[in-house]
Amino acid sequence: QAIKDNPKFFYSHTKKLSKVKSSVAPLTKPDGSVTVDPAEKAELLQAQYVGVFSTPSAIDPEVAAAAVPRRAEALTDVVFSVGCIEAALKELDAHSAGPPGDIPAILLKNCREALAYPLWKLWSHSLDSGVIPASLKEQYIT
């Protein structure tokens, strides 16, 4: 496989040949002692994650909206063109991966001329109506 076609190939190949494997460094437990045990480190990291992040469904949208300070000026119009959509699709990394069931980035990039107008129409209608479908608000973090 050519590196020019897939830039990630070189790094993945090099990582396979590497004799040094990275791992999670030793962690300090709440009692002040240090652990190198993978299971204990996993428990500590999970406890940290649970303590920092919240469940989105547990947040009342009205309470959250009331906590956001209001600005005197409102965003009244967002202007973008079919050309803007096409330019954004052109900038996609063709080798990037999305969640299962998503449209592959390479397809979006290679079909950008045919997809730019329908995507522009979708986003224009969404912004004009003030409603963004929930499926367009989802994130896939790797």
PDB file of C-alpha atoms in Angstrom:
ATOM      1  CA  GLN A   1       0.000   0.000   0.000  1.00  0.00           C
ATOM      2  CA  ALA A   2       1.381   3.393  -0.945  1.00  0.00           C
ATOM      3  CA  ILE A   3       2.050   5.975   1.738  1.00  0.00           C
ATOM      4  CA  LYS A   4       0.822   8.647  -0.669  1.00  0.00           C
ATOM      5  CA  ASP A   5      -2.637   7.008  -0.800  1.00  0.00           C
ATOM      6  CA  ASN A   6      -2.854   6.465   2.962  1.00  0.00           C
ATOM      7  CA  PRO A   7      -0.573   8.641   5.140  1.00  0.00           C
ATOM      8  CA  LYS A   8      -1.574   6.677   8.264  1.00  0.00           C
ATOM      9  CA  PHE A   9      -0.018   3.528   6.798  1.00  0.00           C
ATOM     10  CA  PHE A  10       3.552   4.618   7.645  1.00  0.00           C
ATOM     11  CA  TYR A  11       2.713   5.365  11.286  1.00  0.00           C
ATOM     12  CA  SER A  12       0.712   2.194  11.826  1.00  0.00           C
ATOM     13  CA  HIS A  13       3.467   0.102  10.217  1.00  0.00           C
ATOM     14  CA  THR A  14       6.142   1.807  12.344  1.00  0.00           C
ATOM     15  CA  LYS A  15       4.077   1.326  15.514  1.00  0.00           C
ATOM     16  CA  LYS A  16       3.777  -2.414  14.810  1.00  0.00           C
ATOM     17  CA  LEU A  17       7.560  -2.705  14.555  1.00  0.00           C
ATOM     18  CA  SER A  18       8.256  -0.605  17.658  1.00  0.00           C
ATOM     19  CA  LYS A  19       9.695  -2.492  20.604  1.00  0.00           C
ATOM     20  CA  VAL A  20       8.631   0.219  23.073  1.00  0.00           C
ATOM     21  CA  LYS A  21       4.985  -0.030  24.004  1.00  0.00           C
ATOM     22  CA  SER A  22       3.283   2.910  25.684  1.00  0.00           C
ATOM     23  CA  SER A  23       1.004   2.421  28.649  1.00  0.00           C
ATOM     24  CA  VAL A  24      -0.735   4.397  31.354  1.00  0.00           C
ATOM     25  CA  ALA A  25       1.772   5.735  33.867  1.00  0.00           C
ATOM     26  CA  PRO A  26       1.508   4.796  37.554  1.00  0.00           C
ATOM     27  CA  LEU A  27      -1.404   6.591  39.264  1.00  0.00           C
ATOM     28  CA  THR A  28      -1.846   7.957  42.763  1.00  0.00           C
ATOM     29  CA  LYS A  29      -4.766   6.495  44.704  1.00  0.00           C
ATOM     30  CA  PRO A  30      -6.954   8.642  47.000  1.00  0.00           C
ATOM     31  CA  ASP A  31      -5.014   7.371  50.031  1.00  0.00           C
ATOM     32  CA  GLY A  32      -1.766   8.742  48.532  1.00  0.00           C
ATOM     33  CA  SER A  33      -0.234   5.407  47.550  1.00  0.00           C
ATOM     34  CA  VAL A  34       0.850   4.712  43.979  1.00  0.00           C
ATOM     35  CA  THR A  35      -0.468   1.835  41.893  1.00  0.00           C
ATOM     36  CA  VAL A  36       0.857   0.167  38.758  1.00  0.00           C
ATOM     37  CA  ASP A  37      -1.837  -2.525  38.679  1.00  0.00           C
ATOM     38  CA  PRO A  38      -3.816  -2.207  35.402  1.00  0.00           C
ATOM     39  CA  ALA A  39      -7.138  -3.076  37.069  1.00  0.00           C
ATOM     40  CA  GLU A  40      -6.657  -0.489  39.827  1.00  0.00           C
ATOM     41  CA  LYS A  41      -5.577   2.132  37.272  1.00  0.00           C
ATOM     42  CA  ALA A  42      -8.703   1.395  35.218  1.00  0.00           C
ATOM     43  CA  GLU A  43     -10.891   1.830  38.316  1.00  0.00           C
ATOM     44  CA  LEU A  44      -9.179   5.127  39.211  1.00  0.00           C
ATOM     45  CA  LEU A  45      -9.578   6.481  35.682  1.00  0.00           C
ATOM     46  CA  GLN A  46     -13.217   5.429  35.542  1.00  0.00           C
ATOM     47  CA  ALA A  47     -13.899   7.094  38.902  1.00  0.00           C
ATOM     48  CA  GLN A  48     -12.270  10.291  37.591  1.00  0.00           C
ATOM     49  CA  TYR A  49     -14.352  10.139  34.391  1.00  0.00           C
ATOM     50  CA  VAL A  50     -17.613   9.605  36.302  1.00  0.00           C
ATOM     51  CA  GLY A  51     -16.763  12.456  38.655  1.00  0.00           C
ATOM     52  CA  VAL A  52     -16.053  14.927  35.859  1.00  0.00           C
ATOM     53  CA  PHE A  53     -18.653  14.148  33.194  1.00  0.00           C
ATOM     54  CA  SER A  54     -22.410  14.205  33.476  1.00  0.00           C
ATOM     55  CA  THR A  55     -25.141  12.329  31.684  1.00  0.00           C
ATOM     56  CA  PRO A  56     -26.624  14.684  29.060  1.00  0.00           C
ATOM     57  CA  SER A  57     -30.119  13.291  29.593  1.00  0.00           C
ATOM     58  CA  ALA A  58     -29.917  14.260  33.285  1.00  0.00           C
ATOM     59  CA  ILE A  59     -29.596  17.947  32.400  1.00  0.00           C
ATOM     60  CA  ASP A  60     -32.852  19.898  32.229  1.00  0.00           C
ATOM     61  CA  PRO A  61     -32.591  22.037  29.044  1.00  0.00           C
ATOM     62  CA  GLU A  62     -34.695  24.841  30.544  1.00  0.00           C
ATOM     63  CA  VAL A  63     -32.490  25.077  33.639  1.00  0.00           C
ATOM     64  CA  ALA A  64     -29.355  25.041  31.461  1.00  0.00           C
ATOM     65  CA  ALA A  65     -30.782  27.721  29.145  1.00  0.00           C
ATOM     66  CA  ALA A  66     -31.658  29.939  32.117  1.00  0.00           C
ATOM     67  CA  ALA A  67     -28.047  29.722  33.337  1.00  0.00           C
ATOM     68  CA  VAL A  68     -26.655  31.078  30.047  1.00  0.00           C
ATOM     69  CA  PRO A  69     -26.272  34.857  30.125  1.00  0.00           C
ATOM     70  CA  ARG A  70     -28.242  36.602  27.363  1.00  0.00           C
ATOM     71  CA  ARG A  71     -26.541  39.030  25.019  1.00  0.00           C
ATOM     72  CA  ALA A  72     -28.196  42.247  23.934  1.00  0.00           C
ATOM     73  CA  GLU A  73     -27.640  41.455  20.267  1.00  0.00           C
ATOM     74  CA  ALA A  74     -28.968  38.317  18.654  1.00  0.00           C
ATOM     75  CA  LEU A  75     -27.499  36.258  15.852  1.00  0.00           C
ATOM     76  CA  THR A  76     -30.073  36.926  13.169  1.00  0.00           C
ATOM     77  CA  ASP A  77     -28.634  35.508   9.979  1.00  0.00           C
ATOM     78  CA  VAL A  78     -25.998  32.979   9.051  1.00  0.00           C
ATOM     79  CA  VAL A  79     -24.980  33.252   5.425  1.00  0.00           C
ATOM     80  CA  PHE A  80     -23.146  30.511   3.579  1.00  0.00           C
ATOM     81  CA  SER A  81     -23.189  29.310   0.001  1.00  0.00           C
ATOM     82  CA  VAL A  82     -23.138  26.071  -1.929  1.00  0.00           C
ATOM     83  CA  GLY A  83     -19.481  26.914  -2.604  1.00  0.00           C
ATOM     84  CA  CYS A  84     -18.795  27.048   1.141  1.00  0.00           C
ATOM     85  CA  ILE A  85     -20.271  23.567   1.563  1.00  0.00           C
ATOM     86  CA  GLU A  86     -18.259  22.240  -1.373  1.00  0.00           C
ATOM     87  CA  ALA A  87     -15.051  23.804  -0.005  1.00  0.00           C
ATOM     88  CA  ALA A  88     -15.693  22.244   3.425  1.00  0.00           C
ATOM     89  CA  LEU A  89     -16.261  18.813   1.865  1.00  0.00           C
ATOM     90  CA  LYS A  90     -13.048  19.200  -0.136  1.00  0.00           C
ATOM     91  CA  GLU A  91     -11.097  19.745   3.102  1.00  0.00           C
ATOM     92  CA  LEU A  92     -12.257  16.442   4.635  1.00  0.00           C
ATOM     93  CA  ASP A  93      -9.572  13.858   5.327  1.00  0.00           C
ATOM     94  CA  ALA A  94     -10.535  11.061   2.945  1.00  0.00           C
ATOM     95  CA  HIS A  95      -9.140   8.465   5.374  1.00  0.00           C
ATOM     96  CA  SER A  96     -10.959   9.685   8.475  1.00  0.00           C
ATOM     97  CA  ALA A  97     -13.370   7.269  10.072  1.00  0.00           C
ATOM     98  CA  GLY A  98     -16.805   8.009  11.425  1.00  0.00           C
ATOM     99  CA  PRO A  99     -19.225   5.945  13.450  1.00  0.00           C
ATOM    100  CA  PRO A 100     -20.748   2.799  11.963  1.00  0.00           C
ATOM    101  CA  GLY A 101     -23.625   3.701   9.665  1.00  0.00           C
ATOM    102  CA  ASP A 102     -22.217   7.127   8.766  1.00  0.00           C
ATOM    103  CA  ILE A 103     -21.391   8.199   5.220  1.00  0.00           C
ATOM    104  CA  PRO A 104     -17.661   7.580   4.631  1.00  0.00           C
ATOM    105  CA  ALA A 105     -15.575  10.764   4.374  1.00  0.00           C
ATOM    106  CA  ILE A 106     -14.039   9.645   1.089  1.00  0.00           C
ATOM    107  CA  LEU A 107     -17.521   9.448  -0.470  1.00  0.00           C
ATOM    108  CA  LEU A 108     -18.431  12.925   0.788  1.00  0.00           C
ATOM    109  CA  LYS A 109     -15.159  14.314  -0.515  1.00  0.00           C
ATOM    110  CA  ASN A 110     -15.288  12.621  -3.912  1.00  0.00           C
ATOM    111  CA  CYS A 111     -18.994  13.430  -4.478  1.00  0.00           C
ATOM    112  CA  ARG A 112     -18.819  16.975  -3.094  1.00  0.00           C
ATOM    113  CA  GLU A 113     -20.043  18.641  -6.315  1.00  0.00           C
ATOM    114  CA  ALA A 114     -23.221  16.541  -6.356  1.00  0.00           C
ATOM    115  CA  LEU A 115     -23.799  16.761  -2.587  1.00  0.00           C
ATOM    116  CA  ALA A 116     -23.053  20.449  -2.001  1.00  0.00           C
ATOM    117  CA  TYR A 117     -26.477  21.765  -3.075  1.00  0.00           C
ATOM    118  CA  PRO A 118     -28.613  19.225  -1.152  1.00  0.00           C
ATOM    119  CA  LEU A 119     -26.501  19.747   1.989  1.00  0.00           C
ATOM    120  CA  TRP A 120     -26.744  23.513   1.586  1.00  0.00           C
ATOM    121  CA  LYS A 121     -30.527  23.217   1.201  1.00  0.00           C
ATOM    122  CA  LEU A 122     -30.751  21.013   4.321  1.00  0.00           C
ATOM    123  CA  TRP A 123     -28.666  23.364   6.480  1.00  0.00           C
ATOM    124  CA  SER A 124     -30.330  26.514   5.122  1.00  0.00           C
ATOM    125  CA  HIS A 125     -33.778  25.153   5.967  1.00  0.00           C
ATOM    126  CA  SER A 126     -32.573  23.979   9.360  1.00  0.00           C
ATOM    127  CA  LEU A 127     -31.103  27.380  10.252  1.00  0.00           C
ATOM    128  CA  ASP A 128     -34.104  29.286   8.864  1.00  0.00           C
ATOM    129  CA  SER A 129     -36.553  27.177  10.887  1.00  0.00           C
ATOM    130  CA  GLY A 130     -34.349  27.216  13.985  1.00  0.00           C
ATOM    131  CA  VAL A 131     -34.497  23.440  14.278  1.00  0.00           C
ATOM    132  CA  ILE A 132     -31.425  21.254  13.935  1.00  0.00           C
ATOM    133  CA  PRO A 133     -32.256  17.538  13.840  1.00  0.00           C
ATOM    134  CA  ALA A 134     -30.849  15.620  16.811  1.00  0.00           C
ATOM    135  CA  SER A 135     -28.981  13.246  14.473  1.00  0.00           C
ATOM    136  CA  LEU A 136     -26.966  16.200  13.145  1.00  0.00           C
ATOM    137  CA  LYS A 137     -25.878  17.143  16.666  1.00  0.00           C
ATOM    138  CA  GLU A 138     -24.268  13.798  17.501  1.00  0.00           C
ATOM    139  CA  GLN A 139     -20.501  13.475  17.907  1.00  0.00           C
ATOM    140  CA  TYR A 140     -18.263  10.472  17.449  1.00  0.00           C
ATOM    141  CA  ILE A 141     -15.089  10.753  19.478  1.00  0.00           C
ATOM    142  CA  THR A 142     -12.295   8.258  18.959  1.00  0.00           C
TER     143      THR A 142
END
